[in-house]
CSV table of C-alpha atoms in Angstrom, one decimal:
chain,number,residue,atom,x,y,z
A,1,UNK,CA,-54.7,45.0,18.6
A,2,UNK,CA,-51.4,43.4,17.7
A,3,UNK,CA,-51.5,39.6,17.4
A,4,UNK,CA,-48.6,37.5,18.5
A,5,UNK,CA,-47.4,34.7,16.2
A,6,UNK,CA,-44.8,32.0,16.8
A,7,UNK,CA,-43.3,29.8,14.1
A,8,UNK,CA,-42.4,26.5,15.7
A,9,UNK,CA,-39.5,24.2,14.9
A,10,UNK,CA,-37.9,26.5,12.3
A,11,UNK,CA,-34.6,24.6,12.6
A,12,UNK,CA,-32.8,26.5,9.8
A,13,UNK,CA,-34.3,29.9,10.7
A,14,UNK,CA,-35.9,29.9,7.2
A,15,UNK,CA,-39.3,31.4,7.9
A,16,UNK,CA,-38.3,35.1,8.0
A,17,UNK,CA,-36.5,34.9,4.7
A,18,UNK,CA,-38.6,32.4,2.7
A,19,UNK,CA,-41.6,34.7,2.6
A,20,UNK,CA,-42.6,38.3,2.5
A,21,UNK,CA,-44.2,39.0,5.9
A,22,UNK,CA,-44.7,42.7,5.3
A,23,UNK,CA,-48.4,42.3,4.5
A,24,UNK,CA,-48.8,41.6,8.2
A,25,UNK,CA,-46.8,44.6,9.4
A,26,UNK,CA,-48.6,46.5,12.2
A,27,UNK,CA,-51.0,43.6,12.8
A,28,UNK,CA,-48.8,40.7,13.7
A,29,UNK,CA,-45.6,40.4,15.7
A,30,UNK,CA,-43.8,37.3,14.5
A,31,UNK,CA,-41.0,35.3,16.1
A,32,UNK,CA,-39.5,31.9,15.4
A,33,UNK,CA,-38.3,29.0,17.6
A,34,UNK,CA,-35.3,27.1,16.1
A,35,UNK,CA,-35.2,24.4,18.8
A,36,UNK,CA,-37.8,21.7,19.2
A,37,UNK,CA,-39.6,21.8,22.5
A,38,UNK,CA,-40.6,18.4,23.9
A,39,UNK,CA,-41.5,19.5,27.4
A,40,UNK,CA,-45.3,20.5,27.3
A,41,UNK,CA,-44.8,23.0,30.2
A,42,UNK,CA,-42.0,24.8,28.3
A,43,UNK,CA,-44.1,24.8,25.1
A,44,UNK,CA,-47.1,26.3,26.9
A,45,UNK,CA,-44.9,28.9,28.5
A,46,UNK,CA,-43.5,29.9,25.1
A,47,UNK,CA,-46.9,30.1,23.4
A,48,UNK,CA,-48.9,31.6,26.3
A,49,UNK,CA,-49.2,35.0,24.7
A,50,UNK,CA,-49.8,33.8,21.2
A,51,UNK,CA,-53.0,34.1,19.2
A,52,UNK,CA,-51.3,32.5,16.1
A,53,UNK,CA,-49.0,29.5,15.8
A,54,UNK,CA,-47.4,28.2,12.6
A,55,UNK,CA,-46.3,24.5,12.9
A,56,UNK,CA,-44.0,22.6,10.5
A,57,UNK,CA,-45.7,19.4,9.4
A,58,UNK,CA,-46.1,17.1,12.4
A,59,UNK,CA,-43.0,18.1,14.4
A,60,UNK,CA,-45.1,19.4,17.4
A,61,UNK,CA,-48.4,17.6,18.1
A,62,UNK,CA,-51.4,19.8,19.1
A,63,UNK,CA,-53.6,17.5,21.1
A,64,UNK,CA,-56.7,18.4,23.1
A,65,UNK,CA,-54.7,18.8,26.3
A,66,UNK,CA,-52.2,21.2,24.8
A,67,UNK,CA,-55.0,23.2,23.1
A,68,UNK,CA,-56.9,23.6,26.4
A,69,UNK,CA,-53.7,25.1,27.9
A,70,UNK,CA,-53.5,27.8,25.2
A,71,UNK,CA,-56.7,29.9,25.7
A,72,UNK,CA,-55.4,32.8,23.7
A,73,UNK,CA,-54.8,30.7,20.6
A,74,UNK,CA,-57.1,31.6,17.7
A,75,UNK,CA,-55.3,30.4,14.5
A,76,UNK,CA,-53.1,27.3,13.9
A,77,UNK,CA,-51.4,27.1,10.6
A,78,UNK,CA,-49.8,23.9,9.5
A,79,UNK,CA,-47.6,23.4,6.5
A,80,UNK,CA,-49.3,20.9,4.1
A,81,UNK,CA,-53.0,20.2,3.9
A,82,UNK,CA,-52.9,17.2,6.3
A,83,UNK,CA,-51.5,17.0,9.8
A,84,UNK,CA,-52.4,13.9,11.8
A,85,UNK,CA,-50.8,15.4,15.0
A,86,UNK,CA,-53.5,18.1,15.3
A,87,UNK,CA,-56.7,17.3,17.0
A,88,UNK,CA,-59.0,19.1,14.6
A,89,UNK,CA,-62.2,18.3,16.6
A,90,UNK,CA,-60.7,19.7,19.8
A,91,UNK,CA,-59.5,22.8,17.9
A,92,UNK,CA,-62.9,23.4,16.5
A,93,UNK,CA,-64.6,23.0,19.9
A,94,UNK,CA,-62.2,25.5,21.3
A,95,UNK,CA,-62.8,28.0,18.5
A,96,UNK,CA,-59.4,27.6,17.0
A,97,UNK,CA,-59.2,27.9,13.2
A,98,UNK,CA,-56.8,25.5,11.5
A,99,UNK,CA,-55.5,26.2,8.1
A,100,UNK,CA,-52.9,24.6,5.8
A,101,UNK,CA,-50.7,25.3,2.8
A,102,UNK,CA,-49.8,23.6,-0.4
A,103,UNK,CA,-46.9,21.1,-0.4
A,104,UNK,CA,-45.0,19.5,-3.3
A,105,UNK,CA,-44.6,15.8,-3.7
A,106,UNK,CA,-41.4,16.0,-5.7
A,107,UNK,CA,-38.9,16.7,-2.9
A,108,UNK,CA,-39.6,13.4,-1.1
A,109,UNK,CA,-39.4,11.6,-4.4
A,110,UNK,CA,-35.9,13.1,-5.0
A,111,UNK,CA,-34.7,12.3,-1.5
A,112,UNK,CA,-36.0,8.7,-1.8
A,113,UNK,CA,-33.7,8.3,-4.8
A,114,UNK,CA,-30.8,10.0,-3.1
A,115,UNK,CA,-31.0,7.5,-0.3
A,116,UNK,CA,-31.5,4.5,-2.6
A,117,UNK,CA,-28.6,5.4,-4.8
A,118,UNK,CA,-26.4,6.2,-1.8
A,119,UNK,CA,-27.1,2.7,-0.5
A,120,UNK,CA,-26.6,1.0,-3.8
A,121,UNK,CA,-23.2,2.6,-4.5
A,122,UNK,CA,-22.0,2.9,-0.8
A,123,UNK,CA,-21.5,6.6,-1.3
A,124,UNK,CA,-20.9,7.5,2.4
A,125,UNK,CA,-18.3,4.8,2.8
A,126,UNK,CA,-16.4,5.7,-0.3
A,127,UNK,CA,-16.7,9.5,0.3
A,128,UNK,CA,-15.4,9.1,3.8
A,129,UNK,CA,-12.5,7.0,2.6
A,130,UNK,CA,-11.6,9.5,0.0
A,131,UNK,CA,-11.7,12.5,2.4
A,132,UNK,CA,-9.7,10.7,5.1
A,133,UNK,CA,-7.1,9.0,3.0
A,134,UNK,CA,-8.6,5.6,3.2
A,135,UNK,CA,-8.6,2.8,0.5
A,136,UNK,CA,-9.1,3.8,-3.1
A,137,UNK,CA,-12.3,1.7,-4.0
A,138,UNK,CA,-13.3,-0.5,-1.1
A,139,UNK,CA,-16.8,-1.5,-2.1
A,140,UNK,CA,-18.6,-3.0,-5.0
A,141,UNK,CA,-21.9,-1.3,-5.8
A,142,UNK,CA,-25.2,-2.9,-6.7
A,143,UNK,CA,-26.7,-2.4,-10.2
A,144,UNK,CA,-30.1,-0.9,-10.4
A,145,UNK,CA,-30.7,-1.9,-14.0
A,146,UNK,CA,-32.4,-5.3,-14.0
A,147,UNK,CA,-33.1,-5.3,-10.3
A,148,UNK,CA,-36.6,-5.2,-8.7
A,149,UNK,CA,-38.0,-2.2,-6.7
A,150,UNK,CA,-40.9,-2.9,-4.4
A,151,UNK,CA,-43.1,0.0,-3.5
A,152,UNK,CA,-45.4,-0.2,-0.5
A,153,UNK,CA,-47.9,2.4,-1.6
A,154,UNK,CA,-48.5,3.8,-5.1
A,155,UNK,CA,-50.0,7.2,-4.4
A,156,UNK,CA,-48.7,10.5,-5.8
A,157,UNK,CA,-45.2,10.0,-4.4
A,158,UNK,CA,-44.9,6.3,-5.1
A,159,UNK,CA,-46.0,6.7,-8.7
A,160,UNK,CA,-43.2,9.3,-9.2
A,161,UNK,CA,-40.7,7.0,-7.6
A,162,UNK,CA,-41.9,4.2,-10.0
A,163,UNK,CA,-41.3,6.4,-13.1
A,164,UNK,CA,-37.7,7.0,-12.1
A,165,UNK,CA,-37.2,3.3,-11.5
A,166,UNK,CA,-38.4,2.6,-14.9
A,167,UNK,CA,-35.9,5.0,-16.4
A,168,UNK,CA,-33.2,3.1,-14.6
A,169,UNK,CA,-34.4,-0.1,-16.2
A,170,UNK,CA,-35.8,-1.6,-13.0
A,171,UNK,CA,-38.7,-3.9,-12.6
A,172,UNK,CA,-41.3,-2.3,-10.3
A,173,UNK,CA,-43.7,-4.1,-8.0
A,174,UNK,CA,-46.3,-2.3,-5.9
A,175,UNK,CA,-48.7,-3.3,-3.1
A,176,UNK,CA,-51.1,-1.7,-0.7
A,177,UNK,CA,-54.4,-2.9,0.7
A,178,UNK,CA,-56.5,-1.0,-1.7
A,179,UNK,CA,-54.3,-1.1,-4.8
A,180,UNK,CA,-55.9,-2.6,-7.9
A,181,UNK,CA,-54.2,-4.3,-10.8
A,182,UNK,CA,-55.6,-1.6,-13.1
A,183,UNK,CA,-54.2,1.2,-11.0
A,184,UNK,CA,-50.8,-0.5,-11.0
A,185,UNK,CA,-50.9,-1.0,-14.7
A,186,UNK,CA,-51.8,2.6,-15.3
A,187,UNK,CA,-48.6,3.5,-13.4
A,188,UNK,CA,-46.6,1.1,-15.5
A,189,UNK,CA,-45.9,-1.3,-12.6
A,190,UNK,CA,-46.9,-4.8,-11.6
A,191,UNK,CA,-49.3,-5.5,-8.7
A,192,UNK,CA,-47.6,-7.9,-6.2
A,193,UNK,CA,-49.8,-10.8,-5.1
A,194,UNK,CA,-49.4,-9.7,-1.5
A,195,UNK,CA,-47.2,-7.7,0.8
A,196,UNK,CA,-45.1,-10.8,1.5
A,197,UNK,CA,-44.8,-11.5,-2.2
A,198,UNK,CA,-43.4,-8.0,-2.8
A,199,UNK,CA,-40.9,-8.3,0.1
A,200,UNK,CA,-39.6,-11.7,-1.1
A,201,UNK,CA,-39.1,-10.6,-4.7
A,202,UNK,CA,-37.6,-7.1,-4.2
A,203,UNK,CA,-34.0,-6.0,-4.2
A,204,UNK,CA,-35.0,-2.6,-2.8
A,205,UNK,CA,-38.2,-1.8,-0.9
A,206,UNK,CA,-39.4,1.8,-0.5
A,207,UNK,CA,-42.3,2.9,1.8
A,208,UNK,CA,-44.8,5.4,0.5
A,209,UNK,CA,-47.9,4.9,2.7
A,210,UNK,CA,-49.9,7.3,5.0
A,211,UNK,CA,-49.6,6.4,8.6
A,212,UNK,CA,-52.9,4.9,9.9
A,213,UNK,CA,-54.2,2.2,12.2
A,214,UNK,CA,-53.8,-0.2,9.3
A,215,UNK,CA,-50.3,0.8,8.4
A,216,UNK,CA,-48.8,1.3,11.8
A,217,UNK,CA,-46.2,-1.5,12.4
A,218,UNK,CA,-46.9,-2.9,8.9
A,219,UNK,CA,-43.3,-4.1,8.6
A,220,UNK,CA,-42.4,-6.1,11.7
A,221,UNK,CA,-40.0,-9.0,12.3
A,222,UNK,CA,-41.8,-11.5,10.0
A,223,UNK,CA,-41.9,-9.0,7.2
A,224,UNK,CA,-38.2,-8.0,7.6
A,225,UNK,CA,-37.1,-11.6,7.8
A,226,UNK,CA,-39.0,-12.2,4.5
A,227,UNK,CA,-36.8,-9.7,2.6
A,228,UNK,CA,-33.8,-10.9,0.8
A,229,UNK,CA,-30.5,-10.7,2.7
A,230,UNK,CA,-29.0,-8.4,0.0
A,231,UNK,CA,-32.1,-6.1,-0.1
A,232,UNK,CA,-32.3,-2.5,1.2
A,233,UNK,CA,-35.3,-0.8,2.8
A,234,UNK,CA,-35.9,2.9,2.3
A,235,UNK,CA,-38.4,4.8,4.4
A,236,UNK,CA,-39.1,8.5,3.7
A,237,UNK,CA,-42.8,8.2,4.7
A,238,UNK,CA,-43.5,7.7,8.5
A,239,UNK,CA,-41.3,5.9,11.0
A,240,UNK,CA,-44.1,4.0,12.7
A,241,UNK,CA,-44.9,2.0,9.6
A,242,UNK,CA,-41.8,0.0,10.4
A,243,UNK,CA,-41.4,-1.6,13.8
A,244,UNK,CA,-38.3,0.1,15.2
A,245,UNK,CA,-37.1,-2.8,17.4
A,246,UNK,CA,-37.4,-5.3,14.6
A,247,UNK,CA,-35.6,-2.9,12.2
A,248,UNK,CA,-32.6,-2.4,14.5
A,249,UNK,CA,-32.3,-6.2,14.9
A,250,UNK,CA,-32.6,-6.7,11.2
A,251,UNK,CA,-29.8,-4.3,10.6
A,252,UNK,CA,-27.5,-5.7,13.3
A,253,UNK,CA,-28.1,-9.3,12.5
A,254,UNK,CA,-28.0,-9.0,8.7
A,255,UNK,CA,-31.6,-10.0,7.8
A,256,UNK,CA,-31.3,-7.2,5.3
A,257,UNK,CA,-28.3,-5.4,3.8
A,258,UNK,CA,-29.2,-1.9,4.9
A,259,UNK,CA,-31.7,0.9,5.3
A,260,UNK,CA,-32.1,4.4,4.1
A,261,UNK,CA,-34.1,6.4,6.6
A,262,UNK,CA,-35.4,9.9,6.7
A,263,UNK,CA,-38.1,9.5,9.4
A,264,UNK,CA,-37.8,8.4,13.1
A,265,UNK,CA,-40.1,7.6,16.0
A,266,UNK,CA,-38.4,10.4,18.0
A,267,UNK,CA,-37.2,13.5,16.3
A,268,UNK,CA,-34.7,14.9,16.6
A,269,UNK,CA,-33.1,11.5,16.9
A,270,UNK,CA,-31.4,11.0,20.3
A,271,UNK,CA,-27.7,11.2,20.2
A,272,UNK,CA,-27.3,7.7,21.5
A,273,UNK,CA,-29.8,6.1,19.1
A,274,UNK,CA,-28.2,3.0,17.4
A,275,UNK,CA,-29.6,4.2,14.0
A,276,UNK,CA,-27.0,7.0,14.2
A,277,UNK,CA,-24.1,4.6,14.3
A,278,UNK,CA,-25.1,1.3,12.5
A,279,UNK,CA,-22.7,1.0,9.5
A,280,UNK,CA,-25.5,-0.2,7.2
A,281,UNK,CA,-27.8,2.8,7.8
A,282,UNK,CA,-27.8,5.8,5.5
A,283,UNK,CA,-29.9,8.4,7.5
A,284,UNK,CA,-31.0,12.0,7.0
A,285,UNK,CA,-32.7,14.2,9.5
A,286,UNK,CA,-36.2,14.2,8.0
A,287,UNK,CA,-35.3,16.2,4.9
A,288,UNK,CA,-37.9,14.8,2.6
A,289,UNK,CA,-39.8,18.0,2.2
A,290,UNK,CA,-37.0,20.4,3.0
A,291,UNK,CA,-36.3,22.3,-0.2
A,292,UNK,CA,-36.2,26.0,-1.0
A,293,UNK,CA,-39.3,25.8,-3.3
A,294,UNK,CA,-41.3,23.9,-0.7
A,295,UNK,CA,-40.3,26.3,2.1
A,296,UNK,CA,-41.2,29.3,0.0
A,297,UNK,CA,-44.6,27.7,-0.6
A,298,UNK,CA,-45.1,26.8,3.1
A,299,UNK,CA,-44.3,30.2,4.5
A,300,UNK,CA,-45.8,32.4,1.7
A,301,UNK,CA,-49.1,30.6,2.1
A,302,UNK,CA,-48.8,30.7,5.9
A,303,UNK,CA,-48.7,34.5,5.5
A,304,UNK,CA,-51.7,34.4,3.2
A,305,UNK,CA,-53.6,32.2,5.7
A,306,UNK,CA,-52.9,34.7,8.5
A,307,UNK,CA,-53.9,37.7,6.4
A,308,UNK,CA,-57.1,36.0,5.4
A,309,UNK,CA,-58.0,35.0,9.0
A,310,UNK,CA,-57.4,38.6,10.2
A,311,UNK,CA,-59.7,39.8,7.4
A,312,UNK,CA,-62.4,37.4,8.6
A,313,UNK,CA,-62.3,35.1,5.5
A,314,UNK,CA,-60.1,32.1,6.4
A,315,UNK,CA,-58.7,30.1,3.5
A,316,UNK,CA,-57.4,26.5,3.2
A,317,UNK,CA,-59.3,25.5,6.3
A,318,UNK,CA,-58.8,22.0,7.8
A,319,UNK,CA,-61.9,20.7,9.5
A,320,UNK,CA,-61.5,17.0,9.7
A,321,UNK,CA,-64.8,16.5,8.1
């Protein structure tokens, strides 16, 4: 029997070249989809003949309804070992094995700093002027040394971001609901008295939290108004942690100086979305994890997951337990 496998949302067409798929030759027929399918009917039609689907992070949700419409599906592989958009209980009930892959925390750390530095030194404005024959030096950048970086979340990524900030000579504050003073001290940062305290004191605020019921909408109008008018917000975590309507207002009305964004409520971002055109937004199309090393890890381990499943010994299983 030949199994059919589709790799979803492979925007760059990277899957075939970032891993050696030859171990599956003769057993699996693989194809990739480079465009994101939002219409459930079109998605079901595309996957109707598939026993195996590989998904990129949380780009395409697999809820109970979608899973029910895919009776041939037997293996779902997600990049990373956590994917909140897969209904693991529904998958298990339907007899679908869900497996994951390793994922590095360093690429989102690096992109966080790319956005923060780009905002601080007005890189897009100055680069555009240089390319288009505009004014020679039209902005004055913000210093990082001596400024305060506020981190919402101090997990693996937040801790790495903090270490870079220290190298720049920044003061670092951190806050999350479960963060302790000892954990903050171990990371070389100061625990803020509260979320509001962090927002009031920070020149740059960077979000590094997992999306949950507690963090959804964590930054709304009151929080954004509490930030300093010269402060910048960076979000490479999850869009829904920041209330989108409040953020657009904050950027338009000058409650904050600007935002560096890599995550959005709807992806790909609609062409007419104001976040594409606001002059004080530096945005990237969800590139936080998109690096060669990460992609090689994702797809190499996806091949391993498929081979192990076909051998009857699944690895890196996600059960939701």
